Amino acid sequence: MEMVTLRGKVVQLWENNSESISQAGLFGDESGTIKIHQMDKIEFTNVEEGKNYLFKNVTTSLYQGQFSIKLNKTSEIIPITENIEVGTTLTEFTGAIVDVQSGLQALIKRCPECTALL
């Protein structure tokens, strides 16, 4: 958990089920995207999808191997006019799809010799 300042674009916002979060979405810059949470207890002006902002004093966190940022009571949201292009990191996988199951949200890798879950 560190306090950082980020400049980027709100790429996507979505509905969330948590009463403690007022907004959730993706925030990005040239290097890629990161998940954002705006806590409900804090009185901010809501951010808008497709708009560029400077987020000052946001908190970073790591959950299940994924980084995210949270806007808290010390955070500032400053709209900026700079047009920020959001980059993506593409990863290519090769192999055979052996089964598609509903309800799973992960890729599963198995040992080629003993088929143990890796």
PDB file of C-alpha atoms in Angstrom:
ATOM      1  CA  MET A   1       0.000   0.000   0.000  1.00  0.00           C
ATOM      2  CA  GLU A   2       1.549   3.212  -1.215  1.00  0.00           C
ATOM      3  CA  MET A   3       0.225   6.679  -1.954  1.00  0.00           C
ATOM      4  CA  VAL A   4       0.736   7.595  -5.613  1.00  0.00           C
ATOM      5  CA  THR A   5      -0.313  10.182  -8.182  1.00  0.00           C
ATOM      6  CA  LEU A   6      -1.606   8.900 -11.535  1.00  0.00           C
ATOM      7  CA  ARG A   7      -2.545  10.603 -14.789  1.00  0.00           C
ATOM      8  CA  GLY A   8      -4.835   8.752 -17.164  1.00  0.00           C
ATOM      9  CA  LYS A   9      -8.256   8.096 -18.661  1.00  0.00           C
ATOM     10  CA  VAL A  10     -11.303   6.425 -17.146  1.00  0.00           C
ATOM     11  CA  VAL A  11     -11.725   3.585 -19.637  1.00  0.00           C
ATOM     12  CA  GLN A  12     -14.768   1.835 -18.197  1.00  0.00           C
ATOM     13  CA  LEU A  13     -17.153   2.133 -15.236  1.00  0.00           C
ATOM     14  CA  TRP A  14     -19.455  -0.622 -14.009  1.00  0.00           C
ATOM     15  CA  GLU A  15     -22.117  -1.324 -11.406  1.00  0.00           C
ATOM     16  CA  ASN A  16     -20.883  -2.874  -8.194  1.00  0.00           C
ATOM     17  CA  ASN A  17     -22.618  -4.743  -5.380  1.00  0.00           C
ATOM     18  CA  SER A  18     -20.696  -3.211  -2.495  1.00  0.00           C
ATOM     19  CA  GLU A  19     -22.369  -0.523  -0.421  1.00  0.00           C
ATOM     20  CA  SER A  20     -18.965   0.889   0.556  1.00  0.00           C
ATOM     21  CA  ILE A  21     -17.925   1.620  -3.061  1.00  0.00           C
ATOM     22  CA  SER A  22     -19.594   4.424  -5.024  1.00  0.00           C
ATOM     23  CA  GLN A  23     -17.790   3.806  -8.328  1.00  0.00           C
ATOM     24  CA  ALA A  24     -15.632   1.054  -9.770  1.00  0.00           C
ATOM     25  CA  GLY A  25     -13.946   0.750 -13.124  1.00  0.00           C
ATOM     26  CA  LEU A  26     -10.740   0.776 -15.148  1.00  0.00           C
ATOM     27  CA  PHE A  27      -8.269   3.650 -15.316  1.00  0.00           C
ATOM     28  CA  GLY A  28      -5.506   3.618 -17.929  1.00  0.00           C
ATOM     29  CA  ASP A  29      -2.540   5.321 -19.519  1.00  0.00           C
ATOM     30  CA  GLU A  30       0.032   4.443 -22.163  1.00  0.00           C
ATOM     31  CA  SER A  31       1.281   1.490 -20.093  1.00  0.00           C
ATOM     32  CA  GLY A  32      -2.082  -0.249 -19.617  1.00  0.00           C
ATOM     33  CA  THR A  33      -5.053  -0.274 -17.248  1.00  0.00           C
ATOM     34  CA  ILE A  34      -5.680  -0.717 -13.525  1.00  0.00           C
ATOM     35  CA  LYS A  35      -8.864  -1.246 -11.530  1.00  0.00           C
ATOM     36  CA  ILE A  36     -10.123   1.745  -9.512  1.00  0.00           C
ATOM     37  CA  HIS A  37     -12.471   1.970  -6.524  1.00  0.00           C
ATOM     38  CA  GLN A  38     -14.003   5.172  -5.218  1.00  0.00           C
ATOM     39  CA  MET A  39     -15.183   4.718  -1.669  1.00  0.00           C
ATOM     40  CA  ASP A  40     -18.795   5.746  -0.945  1.00  0.00           C
ATOM     41  CA  LYS A  41     -18.041   7.390   2.401  1.00  0.00           C
ATOM     42  CA  ILE A  42     -15.964  10.040   0.622  1.00  0.00           C
ATOM     43  CA  GLU A  43     -17.679  12.934  -1.092  1.00  0.00           C
ATOM     44  CA  PHE A  44     -16.086  13.209  -4.534  1.00  0.00           C
ATOM     45  CA  THR A  45     -17.431  14.351  -7.821  1.00  0.00           C
ATOM     46  CA  ASN A  46     -17.993  11.147  -9.755  1.00  0.00           C
ATOM     47  CA  VAL A  47     -15.600  10.516 -12.613  1.00  0.00           C
ATOM     48  CA  GLU A  48     -16.919   9.988 -16.144  1.00  0.00           C
ATOM     49  CA  GLU A  49     -16.064   7.284 -18.643  1.00  0.00           C
ATOM     50  CA  GLY A  50     -13.772   8.520 -21.424  1.00  0.00           C
ATOM     51  CA  LYS A  51     -12.543  11.571 -19.475  1.00  0.00           C
ATOM     52  CA  ASN A  52      -8.940  12.250 -18.444  1.00  0.00           C
ATOM     53  CA  TYR A  53      -7.953  12.906 -14.837  1.00  0.00           C
ATOM     54  CA  LEU A  54      -5.049  13.414 -12.497  1.00  0.00           C
ATOM     55  CA  PHE A  55      -5.586  11.297  -9.363  1.00  0.00           C
ATOM     56  CA  LYS A  56      -3.444  12.589  -6.488  1.00  0.00           C
ATOM     57  CA  ASN A  57      -2.793  10.625  -3.297  1.00  0.00           C
ATOM     58  CA  VAL A  58      -4.535   7.402  -4.279  1.00  0.00           C
ATOM     59  CA  THR A  59      -3.729   4.176  -2.449  1.00  0.00           C
ATOM     60  CA  THR A  60      -2.386   1.126  -4.254  1.00  0.00           C
ATOM     61  CA  SER A  61      -3.320  -2.391  -3.208  1.00  0.00           C
ATOM     62  CA  LEU A  62      -2.708  -5.955  -4.335  1.00  0.00           C
ATOM     63  CA  TYR A  63      -5.493  -8.557  -4.216  1.00  0.00           C
ATOM     64  CA  GLN A  64      -5.176 -12.046  -5.692  1.00  0.00           C
ATOM     65  CA  GLY A  65      -2.180 -10.965  -7.758  1.00  0.00           C
ATOM     66  CA  GLN A  66      -3.951  -7.944  -9.293  1.00  0.00           C
ATOM     67  CA  PHE A  67      -3.064  -4.339  -8.520  1.00  0.00           C
ATOM     68  CA  SER A  68      -5.793  -1.767  -7.958  1.00  0.00           C
ATOM     69  CA  ILE A  69      -6.088   1.800  -6.725  1.00  0.00           C
ATOM     70  CA  LYS A  70      -8.497   3.285  -4.200  1.00  0.00           C
ATOM     71  CA  LEU A  71      -9.523   6.889  -3.884  1.00  0.00           C
ATOM     72  CA  ASN A  72      -9.691   7.813  -0.208  1.00  0.00           C
ATOM     73  CA  LYS A  73     -10.269  10.911   1.927  1.00  0.00           C
ATOM     74  CA  THR A  74      -6.818  12.348   1.103  1.00  0.00           C
ATOM     75  CA  SER A  75      -7.217  11.793  -2.658  1.00  0.00           C
ATOM     76  CA  GLU A  76      -7.809  14.562  -5.192  1.00  0.00           C
ATOM     77  CA  ILE A  77      -9.501  14.181  -8.581  1.00  0.00           C
ATOM     78  CA  ILE A  78      -8.420  16.842 -11.071  1.00  0.00           C
ATOM     79  CA  PRO A  79      -9.914  16.823 -14.608  1.00  0.00           C
ATOM     80  CA  ILE A  80      -7.260  17.424 -17.295  1.00  0.00           C
ATOM     81  CA  THR A  81      -7.599  18.353 -20.962  1.00  0.00           C
ATOM     82  CA  GLU A  82      -4.667  16.254 -22.165  1.00  0.00           C
ATOM     83  CA  ASN A  83      -5.811  13.399 -24.416  1.00  0.00           C
ATOM     84  CA  ILE A  84      -4.302  10.210 -23.039  1.00  0.00           C
ATOM     85  CA  GLU A  85      -4.074   7.133 -25.242  1.00  0.00           C
ATOM     86  CA  VAL A  86      -4.573   3.946 -23.272  1.00  0.00           C
ATOM     87  CA  GLY A  87      -2.144   1.189 -24.140  1.00  0.00           C
ATOM     88  CA  THR A  88      -2.648  -2.532 -23.905  1.00  0.00           C
ATOM     89  CA  THR A  89      -0.263  -5.350 -23.298  1.00  0.00           C
ATOM     90  CA  LEU A  90      -1.098  -8.266 -25.540  1.00  0.00           C
ATOM     91  CA  THR A  91      -0.138 -11.770 -24.531  1.00  0.00           C
ATOM     92  CA  GLU A  92      -0.261 -14.661 -26.956  1.00  0.00           C
ATOM     93  CA  PHE A  93      -0.916 -18.202 -25.787  1.00  0.00           C
ATOM     94  CA  THR A  94      -0.541 -21.357 -27.815  1.00  0.00           C
ATOM     95  CA  GLY A  95      -1.971 -24.750 -27.053  1.00  0.00           C
ATOM     96  CA  ALA A  96      -5.108 -26.825 -27.318  1.00  0.00           C
ATOM     97  CA  ILE A  97      -8.410 -26.016 -25.657  1.00  0.00           C
ATOM     98  CA  VAL A  98      -9.508 -29.268 -24.085  1.00  0.00           C
ATOM     99  CA  ASP A  99     -12.608 -28.084 -22.218  1.00  0.00           C
ATOM    100  CA  VAL A 100     -14.656 -24.931 -21.642  1.00  0.00           C
ATOM    101  CA  GLN A 101     -16.575 -24.843 -18.373  1.00  0.00           C
ATOM    102  CA  SER A 102     -19.070 -22.259 -17.179  1.00  0.00           C
ATOM    103  CA  GLY A 103     -18.403 -20.376 -13.972  1.00  0.00           C
ATOM    104  CA  LEU A 104     -14.594 -20.409 -14.245  1.00  0.00           C
ATOM    105  CA  GLN A 105     -12.653 -17.195 -14.706  1.00  0.00           C
ATOM    106  CA  ALA A 106      -9.104 -18.463 -15.004  1.00  0.00           C
ATOM    107  CA  LEU A 107      -6.767 -20.443 -17.183  1.00  0.00           C
ATOM    108  CA  ILE A 108      -5.732 -23.729 -15.646  1.00  0.00           C
ATOM    109  CA  LYS A 109      -2.327 -25.203 -16.392  1.00  0.00           C
ATOM    110  CA  ARG A 110      -1.658 -28.893 -15.814  1.00  0.00           C
ATOM    111  CA  CYS A 111       1.550 -30.894 -15.711  1.00  0.00           C
ATOM    112  CA  PRO A 112       1.972 -32.676 -19.078  1.00  0.00           C
ATOM    113  CA  GLU A 113       3.265 -35.833 -17.339  1.00  0.00           C
ATOM    114  CA  CYS A 114       0.972 -36.359 -14.336  1.00  0.00           C
ATOM    115  CA  THR A 115      -1.838 -33.872 -15.159  1.00  0.00           C
ATOM    116  CA  ALA A 116      -1.504 -32.280 -11.700  1.00  0.00           C
ATOM    117  CA  LEU A 117      -2.890 -28.768 -11.380  1.00  0.00           C
ATOM    118  CA  LEU A 118      -0.095 -26.209 -11.549  1.00  0.00           C
TER     119      LEU A 118
END
